[in-house]
Amino acid sequence: MALLLWGASVALKASLPSLRRSRACAACAPPPPAPYAPLAPGASVTIAGRVLVSRHADLLRLELLSEPSAIQSEWHLSRRLAPDYAGAIAERARAALPRGGQLLLLGLGGGSIAGQLLCGASAAAGVRVAAVEADAAVAAAARDYFFPAMFAGSRRRAARRLRVAVADARRVAAGDAPPPRGAAGPYDVIVEDFAYAAHGGVGVGFWRALRERHAAPRATLLVNTLYTHFTEHERLERDLRRAGWGGIRRTVERGLQAEAAAEAAAEAWTPGDNMIVSAVNLEGER
């Protein structure tokens, strides 16, 4: 059953400092003199025995203990952005979203994509985010550690614009589980960031359900992949086309968003690279 994790949490709201708003970001308060973070540098905490949240200098990180070599989410505390592939996805989503548009995020992680959209250095005006996360421990890590760091001083505005449900994204896509409470499509941008490890985690039926049930006409789909074989990208593209998506493009995203030449053509892909696949709901069928 979907649960509202943030937006109605009085305890969380009361725990965050009250700061005046920034002219540069109407939805966000300026960062305090020292970056707000629930963890001291070098500190870490384990949630439910499987999720690790740690602070490394100015970076807040989320990792799964079952995947020790992979950082699931990262947030730069002083720059107030996602410095990895998530920041690139957020910027692409921002470019595709109309003012006051809606985004469906399947795979919340630490919430850094939503954080950059709603309260980053280039926050999207009036955008609302509905996020779905299957792992309750990951959702708790986002709520208790990432959200306070990302939304300090803008908790009320962010609470109105970000809704989170603990649910299986596949069931939400199929209509068998409700979206986050208070969220309703159709969505202008859909981000899929949970079945990234190998092709086949979701199939044609999933992509078709997303387009027909949840995508607005001309909606943009953004898919993060971390495949080990290039042929998996080709199979994903075939699945998307069979599901009615068009305008498919693939781009490699490497390293920090702030670094020059971090983005590369699909042909430059090597195993271990994040390949971001974009598509458009050309038919606009509901």
CSV table of C-alpha atoms in Angstrom, one decimal:
chain,number,residue,atom,x,y,z
A,1,MET,CA,0.0,0.0,0.0
A,2,ALA,CA,1.3,3.4,-0.9
A,3,LEU,CA,2.4,5.6,2.1
A,4,LEU,CA,2.9,9.3,2.2
A,5,LEU,CA,6.4,9.8,3.5
A,6,TRP,CA,6.9,13.5,3.3
A,7,GLY,CA,4.6,16.4,3.0
A,8,ALA,CA,2.5,15.7,6.0
A,9,SER,CA,5.2,15.0,8.5
A,10,VAL,CA,4.9,17.5,11.3
A,11,ALA,CA,7.8,16.1,13.2
A,12,LEU,CA,10.1,16.5,10.2
A,13,LYS,CA,8.9,20.0,9.4
A,14,ALA,CA,9.5,21.0,13.0
A,15,SER,CA,13.0,19.6,13.0
A,16,LEU,CA,14.3,21.7,10.1
A,17,PRO,CA,15.7,25.3,10.6
A,18,SER,CA,13.6,28.2,9.5
A,19,LEU,CA,15.6,30.3,6.9
A,20,ARG,CA,14.6,33.3,4.8
A,21,ARG,CA,14.1,32.7,1.1
A,22,SER,CA,16.7,33.3,-1.6
A,23,ARG,CA,16.0,35.7,-4.5
A,24,ALA,CA,17.8,33.3,-6.8
A,25,CYS,CA,15.5,30.4,-6.0
A,26,ALA,CA,12.0,31.4,-5.0
A,27,ALA,CA,11.2,27.8,-3.8
A,28,CYS,CA,14.3,27.5,-1.7
A,29,ALA,CA,16.0,29.3,1.2
A,30,PRO,CA,19.7,30.2,0.8
A,31,PRO,CA,22.1,27.7,2.3
A,32,PRO,CA,23.2,28.5,5.9
A,33,PRO,CA,26.8,29.7,6.4
A,34,ALA,CA,27.9,26.1,7.0
A,35,PRO,CA,26.1,23.6,4.8
A,36,TYR,CA,23.3,22.0,6.6
A,37,ALA,CA,23.7,18.2,6.9
A,38,PRO,CA,22.4,15.7,9.4
A,39,LEU,CA,25.7,13.8,9.5
A,40,ALA,CA,29.2,15.2,10.4
A,41,PRO,CA,32.0,14.7,7.9
A,42,GLY,CA,33.2,11.1,8.1
A,43,ALA,CA,30.0,9.9,9.9
A,44,SER,CA,27.7,7.2,8.6
A,45,VAL,CA,24.5,5.4,9.6
A,46,THR,CA,23.0,2.0,8.6
A,47,ILE,CA,19.2,1.7,8.1
A,48,ALA,CA,17.5,-1.7,8.4
A,49,GLY,CA,20.8,-3.4,8.1
A,50,ARG,CA,20.9,-2.9,4.3
A,51,VAL,CA,21.1,0.9,3.5
A,52,LEU,CA,24.2,3.0,4.3
A,53,VAL,CA,24.1,6.8,4.4
A,54,SER,CA,27.4,8.5,4.8
A,55,ARG,CA,29.0,11.9,4.5
A,56,HIS,CA,32.3,12.3,2.7
A,57,ALA,CA,33.5,15.9,3.0
A,58,ASP,CA,30.8,17.9,1.2
A,59,LEU,CA,29.0,14.9,-0.3
A,60,LEU,CA,26.1,13.0,1.2
A,61,ARG,CA,25.9,9.4,-0.2
A,62,LEU,CA,23.4,6.6,-0.1
A,63,GLU,CA,24.6,3.0,-0.8
A,64,LEU,CA,23.1,-0.5,-0.6
A,65,LEU,CA,25.2,-2.9,1.5
A,66,SER,CA,24.4,-5.6,-1.1
A,67,GLU,CA,26.0,-3.4,-3.8
A,68,PRO,CA,29.1,-2.0,-2.1
A,69,SER,CA,30.7,-0.7,-5.3
A,70,ALA,CA,27.7,1.3,-6.5
A,71,ILE,CA,26.7,4.7,-5.1
A,72,GLN,CA,22.9,4.9,-5.4
A,73,SER,CA,22.5,8.6,-4.7
A,74,GLU,CA,24.8,11.6,-4.0
A,75,TRP,CA,24.1,15.2,-3.0
A,76,HIS,CA,26.6,18.0,-2.9
A,77,LEU,CA,25.8,20.0,0.2
A,78,SER,CA,27.3,23.4,-0.6
A,79,ARG,CA,26.6,23.4,-4.4
A,80,ARG,CA,23.1,22.1,-3.7
A,81,LEU,CA,23.0,19.7,-6.7
A,82,ALA,CA,23.3,16.1,-7.6
A,83,PRO,CA,26.9,15.8,-9.0
A,84,ASP,CA,26.4,12.4,-10.7
A,85,TYR,CA,24.2,11.1,-13.5
A,86,ALA,CA,21.1,12.1,-11.4
A,87,GLY,CA,22.0,15.7,-11.9
A,88,ALA,CA,22.1,15.2,-15.7
A,89,ILE,CA,18.7,13.5,-15.6
A,90,ALA,CA,17.3,16.3,-13.5
A,91,GLU,CA,18.5,19.0,-15.9
A,92,ARG,CA,17.1,17.1,-18.9
A,93,ALA,CA,13.8,16.8,-17.1
A,94,ARG,CA,13.8,20.5,-16.2
A,95,ALA,CA,14.3,21.4,-19.9
A,96,ALA,CA,11.4,19.2,-20.9
A,97,LEU,CA,9.0,20.3,-18.1
A,98,PRO,CA,6.5,23.2,-18.8
A,99,ARG,CA,6.0,25.7,-16.0
A,100,GLY,CA,4.0,24.0,-13.3
A,101,GLY,CA,4.5,20.6,-15.0
A,102,GLN,CA,4.4,17.2,-13.3
A,103,LEU,CA,7.1,14.5,-13.1
A,104,LEU,CA,6.7,10.9,-12.2
A,105,LEU,CA,9.9,9.5,-10.6
A,106,LEU,CA,10.1,5.7,-10.5
A,107,GLY,CA,13.0,4.9,-8.2
A,108,LEU,CA,13.5,7.6,-5.6
A,109,GLY,CA,16.8,6.5,-4.1
A,110,GLY,CA,18.0,9.4,-2.0
A,111,GLY,CA,15.8,11.8,-3.9
A,112,SER,CA,18.6,13.8,-5.5
A,113,ILE,CA,16.8,14.1,-8.8
A,114,ALA,CA,13.8,15.6,-7.1
A,115,GLY,CA,16.1,17.7,-4.9
A,116,GLN,CA,17.8,19.3,-7.9
A,117,LEU,CA,14.5,20.0,-9.6
A,118,LEU,CA,12.8,21.5,-6.6
A,119,CYS,CA,15.6,23.2,-4.7
A,120,GLY,CA,18.8,23.0,-6.7
A,121,ALA,CA,20.8,25.7,-8.3
A,122,SER,CA,18.5,25.7,-11.3
A,123,ALA,CA,15.2,24.7,-9.7
A,124,ALA,CA,12.2,24.3,-12.0
A,125,ALA,CA,9.4,26.8,-11.4
A,126,GLY,CA,6.2,25.3,-10.0
A,127,VAL,CA,7.1,21.7,-10.9
A,128,ARG,CA,5.5,18.9,-8.9
A,129,VAL,CA,7.1,15.5,-8.4
A,130,ALA,CA,5.4,12.2,-7.6
A,131,ALA,CA,8.0,9.6,-6.5
A,132,VAL,CA,7.7,5.9,-6.0
A,133,GLU,CA,10.3,3.8,-4.1
A,134,ALA,CA,9.9,0.0,-3.5
A,135,ASP,CA,12.4,-0.2,-0.6
A,136,ALA,CA,11.0,1.3,2.6
A,137,ALA,CA,14.6,1.6,4.1
A,138,VAL,CA,15.8,3.6,1.1
A,139,ALA,CA,12.7,5.8,1.3
A,140,ALA,CA,13.4,6.3,5.0
A,141,ALA,CA,17.0,7.3,4.2
A,142,ALA,CA,15.8,9.9,1.8
A,143,ARG,CA,13.2,11.2,4.3
A,144,ASP,CA,15.5,11.3,7.3
A,145,TYR,CA,18.9,12.4,5.8
A,146,PHE,CA,18.6,13.6,2.2
A,147,PHE,CA,15.4,15.7,2.4
A,148,PRO,CA,16.6,17.7,5.5
A,149,ALA,CA,19.8,18.5,3.7
A,150,MET,CA,18.2,19.3,0.4
A,151,PHE,CA,15.1,21.2,1.5
A,152,ALA,CA,16.4,23.0,4.7
A,153,GLY,CA,14.4,26.3,4.8
A,154,SER,CA,12.0,25.3,2.1
A,155,ARG,CA,10.3,22.4,3.7
A,156,ARG,CA,6.7,23.7,3.3
A,157,ARG,CA,7.1,24.5,-0.3
A,158,ALA,CA,8.9,21.3,-1.1
A,159,ALA,CA,6.3,19.3,0.9
A,160,ARG,CA,3.5,20.7,-1.4
A,161,ARG,CA,5.5,19.8,-4.5
A,162,LEU,CA,7.0,16.4,-3.6
A,163,ARG,CA,5.0,13.3,-2.8
A,164,VAL,CA,6.5,9.9,-2.1
A,165,ALA,CA,4.9,6.5,-2.0
A,166,VAL,CA,6.5,3.2,-0.9
A,167,ALA,CA,5.2,0.9,-3.6
A,168,ASP,CA,6.4,-1.3,-6.5
A,169,ALA,CA,6.8,0.9,-9.6
A,170,ARG,CA,5.7,-2.0,-11.8
A,171,ARG,CA,2.3,-2.2,-10.0
A,172,VAL,CA,1.9,1.6,-10.0
A,173,ALA,CA,2.6,1.6,-13.8
A,174,ALA,CA,0.0,-1.1,-14.3
A,175,GLY,CA,-2.6,0.6,-12.2
A,176,ASP,CA,-2.6,-2.1,-9.6
A,177,ALA,CA,-1.2,0.2,-6.9
A,178,PRO,CA,-2.0,3.9,-6.3
A,179,PRO,CA,0.4,6.7,-7.0
A,180,PRO,CA,1.5,8.9,-4.1
A,181,ARG,CA,-1.4,10.5,-2.3
A,182,GLY,CA,-2.3,13.8,-3.8
A,183,ALA,CA,-0.5,13.1,-7.1
A,184,ALA,CA,-2.4,12.5,-10.3
A,185,GLY,CA,-1.2,12.4,-13.9
A,186,PRO,CA,-0.9,12.7,-16.7
A,187,TYR,CA,2.8,13.4,-16.3
A,188,ASP,CA,4.9,15.7,-18.6
A,189,VAL,CA,8.1,13.8,-17.7
A,190,ILE,CA,8.6,10.2,-16.5
A,191,VAL,CA,11.9,9.1,-15.1
A,192,GLU,CA,12.6,5.3,-14.7
A,193,ASP,CA,15.6,4.8,-12.4
A,194,PHE,CA,15.1,1.4,-10.7
A,195,ALA,CA,15.6,-1.3,-13.3
A,196,TYR,CA,19.0,0.0,-14.4
A,197,ALA,CA,21.3,-3.0,-13.8
A,198,ALA,CA,20.2,-5.3,-16.7
A,199,HIS,CA,17.8,-5.4,-19.6
A,200,GLY,CA,14.7,-7.4,-18.9
A,201,GLY,CA,13.9,-6.0,-15.4
A,202,VAL,CA,10.8,-4.5,-17.0
A,203,GLY,CA,9.3,-5.3,-20.4
A,204,VAL,CA,7.2,-4.0,-23.2
A,205,GLY,CA,4.0,-4.2,-21.1
A,206,PHE,CA,5.6,-1.9,-18.5
A,207,TRP,CA,6.7,0.7,-21.0
A,208,ARG,CA,3.3,0.6,-22.8
A,209,ALA,CA,1.4,1.0,-19.5
A,210,LEU,CA,3.6,4.1,-18.6
A,211,ARG,CA,2.8,5.7,-22.0
A,212,GLU,CA,-0.9,4.8,-22.1
A,213,ARG,CA,-1.8,5.3,-18.4
A,214,HIS,CA,0.6,8.0,-17.2
A,215,ALA,CA,2.2,10.0,-20.0
A,216,ALA,CA,0.8,13.3,-21.2
A,217,PRO,CA,0.8,13.9,-25.0
A,218,ARG,CA,4.4,14.6,-26.1
A,219,ALA,CA,5.6,13.5,-22.6
A,220,THR,CA,9.3,12.8,-22.2
A,221,LEU,CA,10.6,9.5,-20.8
A,222,LEU,CA,14.1,9.4,-19.3
A,223,VAL,CA,15.6,6.0,-18.5
A,224,ASN,CA,18.9,5.4,-16.6
A,225,THR,CA,20.8,2.2,-17.5
A,226,LEU,CA,24.0,0.7,-16.2
A,227,TYR,CA,24.2,-2.3,-18.5
A,228,THR,CA,27.2,-4.5,-19.1
A,229,HIS,CA,26.5,-5.3,-22.8
A,230,PHE,CA,25.8,-2.7,-25.5
A,231,THR,CA,23.3,-5.1,-27.1
A,232,GLU,CA,21.1,-4.6,-24.0
A,233,HIS,CA,20.6,-0.9,-25.0
A,234,GLU,CA,19.5,-2.1,-28.5
A,235,ARG,CA,16.9,-4.5,-26.9
A,236,LEU,CA,15.6,-1.7,-24.7
A,237,GLU,CA,15.2,0.6,-27.7
A,238,ARG,CA,13.2,-2.2,-29.5
A,239,ASP,CA,11.0,-2.6,-26.4
A,240,LEU,CA,10.3,1.2,-26.2
A,241,ARG,CA,9.4,1.3,-29.9
A,242,ARG,CA,7.0,-1.7,-29.5
A,243,ALA,CA,5.4,0.1,-26.6
A,244,GLY,CA,4.7,3.2,-28.8
A,245,TRP,CA,7.5,5.5,-27.7
A,246,GLY,CA,9.4,7.4,-30.4
A,247,GLY,CA,12.2,9.9,-30.8
A,248,ILE,CA,14.6,7.6,-28.9
A,249,ARG,CA,18.1,8.9,-28.1
A,250,ARG,CA,21.0,7.5,-26.1
A,251,THR,CA,23.7,9.5,-24.4
A,252,VAL,CA,26.5,8.4,-22.1
A,253,GLU,CA,26.8,10.3,-18.8
A,254,ARG,CA,30.1,10.1,-16.9
A,255,GLY,CA,31.1,11.5,-13.6
A,256,LEU,CA,30.4,14.9,-12.1
A,257,GLN,CA,27.8,17.0,-13.8
A,258,ALA,CA,30.0,20.1,-13.3
A,259,GLU,CA,33.0,18.6,-15.2
A,260,ALA,CA,33.5,19.5,-18.8
A,261,ALA,CA,32.8,16.9,-21.4
A,262,ALA,CA,31.0,14.6,-18.9
A,263,GLU,CA,28.4,13.8,-21.5
A,264,ALA,CA,29.4,11.7,-24.5
A,265,ALA,CA,27.8,10.1,-27.6
A,266,ALA,CA,26.3,6.6,-27.3
A,267,GLU,CA,29.1,5.2,-29.3
A,268,ALA,CA,31.6,6.1,-26.6
A,269,TRP,CA,29.8,3.8,-24.1
A,270,THR,CA,31.9,1.3,-22.1
A,271,PRO,CA,30.7,-1.1,-19.4
A,272,GLY,CA,30.2,0.8,-16.2
A,273,ASP,CA,28.9,4.0,-17.9
A,274,ASN,CA,25.5,5.4,-17.2
A,275,MET,CA,23.6,5.5,-20.5
A,276,ILE,CA,20.6,7.8,-20.3
A,277,VAL,CA,17.9,6.9,-22.8
A,278,SER,CA,15.2,9.4,-23.7
A,279,ALA,CA,12.0,8.9,-25.7
A,280,VAL,CA,8.8,10.8,-26.5
A,281,ASN,CA,5.2,9.9,-26.4
A,282,LEU,CA,4.6,10.8,-30.0
A,283,GLU,CA,1.1,9.3,-30.2
A,284,GLY,CA,-0.2,10.9,-27.0
A,285,GLU,CA,-2.7,8.1,-26.5
A,286,ARG,CA,-4.4,7.8,-23.1
